[in-house]
């Protein structure tokens, strides 16, 4: 995938399929140029066998095709920058879920661009509006966040976050935060 926002779509949709009702997506760029993408869910988790095979391109749980390229391509993208991919998962009843972390060296020539993260986050919320989504994108210049529990607290539970007006507002809200962060970054340099 050419942009990390597309990887986020793929990974988060897997979390939805795993029955998660809470999914956190976190991008974090530190002062040293290390970019971390972490997706954490409380879905059913993966067995040890699946966990060991999930980054093999010839392994998939899908029945519609015989290959699964999402995680292998993400691992390759991270490794090409000198980074890595790690996945922790548990199927234990009291502590089930999965955490995926891909680490990239953002200043490396092969580091994929982040892409249109507001559109990806809005598409995920629109597709699964009843899930608690928490998104954050932190850099030394500032943080961009969206938490659907906060939206439900203001709007009430009866209004779907998939409504076109809400989707438009979310996209604009995220875009404004990114613009403000960029403005702050420009002032700092």
PDB file of C-alpha atoms in Angstrom:
ATOM      1  CA  UNK A   1       0.000   0.000   0.000  1.00  0.00           C
ATOM      2  CA  UNK A   2       1.333   3.371  -0.931  1.00  0.00           C
ATOM      3  CA  UNK A   3       0.070   5.292   2.127  1.00  0.00           C
ATOM      4  CA  UNK A   4      -0.071   4.395   5.807  1.00  0.00           C
ATOM      5  CA  UNK A   5      -3.685   5.603   5.985  1.00  0.00           C
ATOM      6  CA  UNK A   6      -4.630   2.683   3.719  1.00  0.00           C
ATOM      7  CA  UNK A   7      -2.824   0.263   6.040  1.00  0.00           C
ATOM      8  CA  UNK A   8      -4.827   1.729   8.920  1.00  0.00           C
ATOM      9  CA  UNK A   9      -8.061   0.973   7.038  1.00  0.00           C
ATOM     10  CA  UNK A  10      -7.000  -2.633   6.452  1.00  0.00           C
ATOM     11  CA  UNK A  11      -5.815  -3.281  10.005  1.00  0.00           C
ATOM     12  CA  UNK A  12      -8.795  -1.623  11.667  1.00  0.00           C
ATOM     13  CA  UNK A  13     -11.273  -3.537   9.477  1.00  0.00           C
ATOM     14  CA  UNK A  14      -9.595  -6.731  10.728  1.00  0.00           C
ATOM     15  CA  UNK A  15     -10.211  -5.504  14.285  1.00  0.00           C
ATOM     16  CA  UNK A  16     -13.878  -4.962  13.447  1.00  0.00           C
ATOM     17  CA  UNK A  17     -14.110  -8.496  12.000  1.00  0.00           C
ATOM     18  CA  UNK A  18     -12.532  -9.798  15.220  1.00  0.00           C
ATOM     19  CA  UNK A  19     -15.532  -8.454  17.135  1.00  0.00           C
ATOM     20  CA  UNK A  20     -13.809  -5.473  18.783  1.00  0.00           C
ATOM     21  CA  UNK A  21     -16.039  -2.806  20.270  1.00  0.00           C
ATOM     22  CA  UNK A  22     -13.109  -0.522  21.122  1.00  0.00           C
ATOM     23  CA  UNK A  23     -10.280   0.293  18.700  1.00  0.00           C
ATOM     24  CA  UNK A  24      -7.446   2.765  19.274  1.00  0.00           C
ATOM     25  CA  UNK A  25      -5.303   4.034  16.401  1.00  0.00           C
ATOM     26  CA  UNK A  26      -2.216   5.982  17.388  1.00  0.00           C
ATOM     27  CA  UNK A  27       0.433   7.596  15.224  1.00  0.00           C
ATOM     28  CA  UNK A  28       3.415   8.973  17.099  1.00  0.00           C
ATOM     29  CA  UNK A  29       6.431  10.786  15.654  1.00  0.00           C
ATOM     30  CA  UNK A  30       9.174  11.454  18.168  1.00  0.00           C
ATOM     31  CA  UNK A  31      11.867  14.104  18.008  1.00  0.00           C
ATOM     32  CA  UNK A  32      14.335  11.587  16.569  1.00  0.00           C
ATOM     33  CA  UNK A  33      12.229  10.902  13.453  1.00  0.00           C
ATOM     34  CA  UNK A  34      10.848   7.537  14.583  1.00  0.00           C
ATOM     35  CA  UNK A  35       7.223   7.073  13.528  1.00  0.00           C
ATOM     36  CA  UNK A  36       5.114   4.461  15.321  1.00  0.00           C
ATOM     37  CA  UNK A  37       1.734   3.248  14.135  1.00  0.00           C
ATOM     38  CA  UNK A  38      -0.136   1.327  16.827  1.00  0.00           C
ATOM     39  CA  UNK A  39      -3.580  -0.249  16.510  1.00  0.00           C
ATOM     40  CA  UNK A  40      -5.046  -1.779  19.662  1.00  0.00           C
ATOM     41  CA  UNK A  41      -8.370  -3.588  19.912  1.00  0.00           C
ATOM     42  CA  UNK A  42     -10.377  -5.705  22.323  1.00  0.00           C
ATOM     43  CA  UNK A  43     -11.449  -8.227  19.687  1.00  0.00           C
ATOM     44  CA  UNK A  44     -11.284 -12.003  20.025  1.00  0.00           C
ATOM     45  CA  UNK A  45      -7.487 -12.078  19.638  1.00  0.00           C
ATOM     46  CA  UNK A  46      -5.369 -14.557  17.703  1.00  0.00           C
ATOM     47  CA  UNK A  47      -4.193 -18.016  18.664  1.00  0.00           C
ATOM     48  CA  UNK A  48      -0.439 -18.633  18.867  1.00  0.00           C
ATOM     49  CA  UNK A  49      -0.568 -20.499  15.542  1.00  0.00           C
ATOM     50  CA  UNK A  50      -2.327 -17.633  13.751  1.00  0.00           C
ATOM     51  CA  UNK A  51      -0.052 -15.070  15.410  1.00  0.00           C
ATOM     52  CA  UNK A  52       3.052 -16.839  14.043  1.00  0.00           C
ATOM     53  CA  UNK A  53       1.598 -17.130  10.530  1.00  0.00           C
ATOM     54  CA  UNK A  54      -0.242 -13.812  10.155  1.00  0.00           C
ATOM     55  CA  UNK A  55       2.629 -12.022   8.363  1.00  0.00           C
ATOM     56  CA  UNK A  56       3.046 -14.841   5.833  1.00  0.00           C
ATOM     57  CA  UNK A  57       1.588 -13.602   2.515  1.00  0.00           C
ATOM     58  CA  UNK A  58       0.316 -17.111   1.736  1.00  0.00           C
ATOM     59  CA  UNK A  59      -1.743 -17.314   4.912  1.00  0.00           C
ATOM     60  CA  UNK A  60      -5.176 -15.766   5.304  1.00  0.00           C
ATOM     61  CA  UNK A  61      -8.340 -16.473   7.241  1.00  0.00           C
ATOM     62  CA  UNK A  62     -10.424 -15.243   4.303  1.00  0.00           C
ATOM     63  CA  UNK A  63     -12.254 -17.763   2.194  1.00  0.00           C
ATOM     64  CA  UNK A  64     -12.534 -15.522  -0.883  1.00  0.00           C
ATOM     65  CA  UNK A  65      -8.835 -15.629  -1.751  1.00  0.00           C
ATOM     66  CA  UNK A  66      -5.728 -17.603  -0.862  1.00  0.00           C
ATOM     67  CA  UNK A  67      -3.348 -14.771   0.002  1.00  0.00           C
ATOM     68  CA  UNK A  68      -3.358 -12.036   2.631  1.00  0.00           C
ATOM     69  CA  UNK A  69      -1.002  -9.189   1.815  1.00  0.00           C
ATOM     70  CA  UNK A  70      -1.995  -6.438   4.281  1.00  0.00           C
ATOM     71  CA  UNK A  71       0.297  -7.301   7.189  1.00  0.00           C
ATOM     72  CA  UNK A  72       3.175  -8.677   5.063  1.00  0.00           C
ATOM     73  CA  UNK A  73       3.235  -5.415   3.073  1.00  0.00           C
ATOM     74  CA  UNK A  74       3.104  -3.327   6.252  1.00  0.00           C
ATOM     75  CA  UNK A  75       5.988  -5.335   7.741  1.00  0.00           C
ATOM     76  CA  UNK A  76       7.982  -4.872   4.524  1.00  0.00           C
ATOM     77  CA  UNK A  77       7.266  -1.119   4.491  1.00  0.00           C
ATOM     78  CA  UNK A  78       8.509  -0.790   8.084  1.00  0.00           C
ATOM     79  CA  UNK A  79      11.596  -2.950   7.525  1.00  0.00           C
ATOM     80  CA  UNK A  80      12.563  -1.023   4.376  1.00  0.00           C
ATOM     81  CA  UNK A  81      13.023   2.053   6.559  1.00  0.00           C
ATOM     82  CA  UNK A  82      15.044   0.166   9.195  1.00  0.00           C
ATOM     83  CA  UNK A  83      11.978  -0.306  11.389  1.00  0.00           C
ATOM     84  CA  UNK A  84       9.973  -3.363  12.406  1.00  0.00           C
ATOM     85  CA  UNK A  85       6.509  -4.782  13.009  1.00  0.00           C
ATOM     86  CA  UNK A  86       5.381  -6.432  16.231  1.00  0.00           C
ATOM     87  CA  UNK A  87       2.053  -8.025  17.112  1.00  0.00           C
ATOM     88  CA  UNK A  88       0.824  -9.104  20.543  1.00  0.00           C
ATOM     89  CA  UNK A  89      -2.456 -10.911  20.919  1.00  0.00           C
ATOM     90  CA  UNK A  90      -4.429 -12.794  23.532  1.00  0.00           C
ATOM     91  CA  UNK A  91      -7.505 -14.992  23.337  1.00  0.00           C
ATOM     92  CA  UNK A  92      -7.851 -15.216  27.136  1.00  0.00           C
ATOM     93  CA  UNK A  93     -11.435 -14.432  28.178  1.00  0.00           C
ATOM     94  CA  UNK A  94     -10.424 -11.734  30.679  1.00  0.00           C
ATOM     95  CA  UNK A  95      -7.768 -10.085  28.506  1.00  0.00           C
ATOM     96  CA  UNK A  96      -8.543 -10.707  24.831  1.00  0.00           C
ATOM     97  CA  UNK A  97      -7.443  -8.428  22.025  1.00  0.00           C
ATOM     98  CA  UNK A  98      -4.588  -7.520  19.722  1.00  0.00           C
ATOM     99  CA  UNK A  99      -1.963  -4.788  19.584  1.00  0.00           C
ATOM    100  CA  UNK A 100      -0.066  -4.181  16.373  1.00  0.00           C
ATOM    101  CA  UNK A 101       2.857  -1.755  16.283  1.00  0.00           C
ATOM    102  CA  UNK A 102       4.746  -0.797  13.106  1.00  0.00           C
ATOM    103  CA  UNK A 103       7.840   1.362  13.547  1.00  0.00           C
ATOM    104  CA  UNK A 104       9.281   3.429  10.695  1.00  0.00           C
ATOM    105  CA  UNK A 105      12.222   5.791  10.342  1.00  0.00           C
ATOM    106  CA  UNK A 106      10.283   8.742   8.919  1.00  0.00           C
ATOM    107  CA  UNK A 107      13.329  10.417   7.391  1.00  0.00           C
ATOM    108  CA  UNK A 108      14.213   7.315   5.340  1.00  0.00           C
ATOM    109  CA  UNK A 109      13.673   7.689   1.589  1.00  0.00           C
ATOM    110  CA  UNK A 110      11.491   4.552   1.520  1.00  0.00           C
ATOM    111  CA  UNK A 111       9.106   5.679   4.260  1.00  0.00           C
ATOM    112  CA  UNK A 112       5.555   5.730   2.919  1.00  0.00           C
ATOM    113  CA  UNK A 113       3.605   8.972   3.331  1.00  0.00           C
ATOM    114  CA  UNK A 114       0.872   9.046   5.947  1.00  0.00           C
ATOM    115  CA  UNK A 115      -1.789   9.881   3.365  1.00  0.00           C
ATOM    116  CA  UNK A 116      -5.319  11.098   3.984  1.00  0.00           C
ATOM    117  CA  UNK A 117      -5.778  10.021   7.581  1.00  0.00           C
ATOM    118  CA  UNK A 118      -8.952  12.113   8.180  1.00  0.00           C
ATOM    119  CA  UNK A 119     -10.743  10.288   5.337  1.00  0.00           C
ATOM    120  CA  UNK A 120      -9.570   6.894   6.588  1.00  0.00           C
ATOM    121  CA  UNK A 121     -10.715   7.569  10.147  1.00  0.00           C
ATOM    122  CA  UNK A 122     -14.075   8.920   8.961  1.00  0.00           C
ATOM    123  CA  UNK A 123     -14.586   5.884   6.709  1.00  0.00           C
ATOM    124  CA  UNK A 124     -13.908   3.550   9.646  1.00  0.00           C
ATOM    125  CA  UNK A 125     -16.351   5.406  11.906  1.00  0.00           C
ATOM    126  CA  UNK A 126     -19.009   5.524   9.165  1.00  0.00           C
ATOM    127  CA  UNK A 127     -18.643   1.786   8.528  1.00  0.00           C
ATOM    128  CA  UNK A 128     -18.836   0.861  12.217  1.00  0.00           C
ATOM    129  CA  UNK A 129     -20.442   3.779  14.077  1.00  0.00           C
ATOM    130  CA  UNK A 130     -21.235   1.774  17.217  1.00  0.00           C
ATOM    131  CA  UNK A 131     -17.580   0.976  17.941  1.00  0.00           C
ATOM    132  CA  UNK A 132     -15.606   3.207  20.313  1.00  0.00           C
ATOM    133  CA  UNK A 133     -12.898   4.683  18.077  1.00  0.00           C
ATOM    134  CA  UNK A 134      -9.996   6.609  19.552  1.00  0.00           C
ATOM    135  CA  UNK A 135      -7.563   8.230  17.119  1.00  0.00           C
ATOM    136  CA  UNK A 136      -4.467  10.236  17.961  1.00  0.00           C
ATOM    137  CA  UNK A 137      -1.586  11.530  15.854  1.00  0.00           C
ATOM    138  CA  UNK A 138       1.161  13.005  18.027  1.00  0.00           C
ATOM    139  CA  UNK A 139       4.270  14.869  16.879  1.00  0.00           C
ATOM    140  CA  UNK A 140       6.555  17.326  18.655  1.00  0.00           C
ATOM    141  CA  UNK A 141       4.430  20.083  17.015  1.00  0.00           C
ATOM    142  CA  UNK A 142       1.153  18.946  18.548  1.00  0.00           C
ATOM    143  CA  UNK A 143      -1.575  16.326  18.689  1.00  0.00           C
ATOM    144  CA  UNK A 144      -4.580  15.565  16.495  1.00  0.00           C
ATOM    145  CA  UNK A 145      -7.307  13.513  18.184  1.00  0.00           C
ATOM    146  CA  UNK A 146     -10.795  12.156  17.722  1.00  0.00           C
ATOM    147  CA  UNK A 147     -12.673  10.091  20.303  1.00  0.00           C
ATOM    148  CA  UNK A 148     -16.131   8.842  19.400  1.00  0.00           C
ATOM    149  CA  UNK A 149     -17.130   8.503  23.071  1.00  0.00           C
ATOM    150  CA  UNK A 150     -16.687  12.271  23.374  1.00  0.00           C
ATOM    151  CA  UNK A 151     -18.872  12.775  20.293  1.00  0.00           C
ATOM    152  CA  UNK A 152     -21.583  10.512  21.718  1.00  0.00           C
ATOM    153  CA  UNK A 153     -21.433  12.432  25.007  1.00  0.00           C
ATOM    154  CA  UNK A 154     -22.262  15.652  23.145  1.00  0.00           C
ATOM    155  CA  UNK A 155     -24.625  14.278  20.482  1.00  0.00           C
ATOM    156  CA  UNK A 156     -26.295  11.523  22.469  1.00  0.00           C
ATOM    157  CA  UNK A 157     -26.431   7.842  21.633  1.00  0.00           C
ATOM    158  CA  UNK A 158     -29.438   8.218  19.313  1.00  0.00           C
ATOM    159  CA  UNK A 159     -27.530  10.096  16.595  1.00  0.00           C
ATOM    160  CA  UNK A 160     -25.455   7.842  14.372  1.00  0.00           C
ATOM    161  CA  UNK A 161     -21.890   8.906  13.679  1.00  0.00           C
ATOM    162  CA  UNK A 162     -22.456   7.593  10.140  1.00  0.00           C
ATOM    163  CA  UNK A 163     -24.831  10.484   9.360  1.00  0.00           C
ATOM    164  CA  UNK A 164     -23.462  12.577   6.462  1.00  0.00           C
ATOM    165  CA  UNK A 165     -23.510  15.820   8.488  1.00  0.00           C
ATOM    166  CA  UNK A 166     -21.568  14.192  11.331  1.00  0.00           C
ATOM    167  CA  UNK A 167     -19.098  12.659   8.886  1.00  0.00           C
ATOM    168  CA  UNK A 168     -18.520  16.052   7.248  1.00  0.00           C
ATOM    169  CA  UNK A 169     -17.996  17.676  10.639  1.00  0.00           C
ATOM    170  CA  UNK A 170     -15.511  14.964  11.726  1.00  0.00           C
ATOM    171  CA  UNK A 171     -13.479  15.332   8.529  1.00  0.00           C
ATOM    172  CA  UNK A 172     -13.381  19.135   8.944  1.00  0.00           C
ATOM    173  CA  UNK A 173     -12.533  18.809  12.656  1.00  0.00           C
ATOM    174  CA  UNK A 174      -9.561  16.559  11.901  1.00  0.00           C
ATOM    175  CA  UNK A 175      -8.448  18.724   8.951  1.00  0.00           C
ATOM    176  CA  UNK A 176      -8.534  21.840  11.162  1.00  0.00           C
ATOM    177  CA  UNK A 177      -6.398  20.127  13.796  1.00  0.00           C
ATOM    178  CA  UNK A 178      -3.871  19.056  11.150  1.00  0.00           C
ATOM    179  CA  UNK A 179      -3.792  22.593   9.704  1.00  0.00           C
ATOM    180  CA  UNK A 180      -3.251  24.090  13.169  1.00  0.00           C
ATOM    181  CA  UNK A 181      -0.444  21.632  13.878  1.00  0.00           C
ATOM    182  CA  UNK A 182       1.182  22.428  10.544  1.00  0.00           C
ATOM    183  CA  UNK A 183       0.910  26.143  11.302  1.00  0.00           C
ATOM    184  CA  UNK A 184       2.559  25.546  14.690  1.00  0.00           C
ATOM    185  CA  UNK A 185       5.278  23.468  13.027  1.00  0.00           C
ATOM    186  CA  UNK A 186       5.972  26.275  10.530  1.00  0.00           C
ATOM    187  CA  UNK A 187       6.299  28.826  13.366  1.00  0.00           C
ATOM    188  CA  UNK A 188       8.752  26.542  15.196  1.00  0.00           C
ATOM    189  CA  UNK A 189      11.022  26.248  12.154  1.00  0.00           C
TER     190      UNK A 189
END
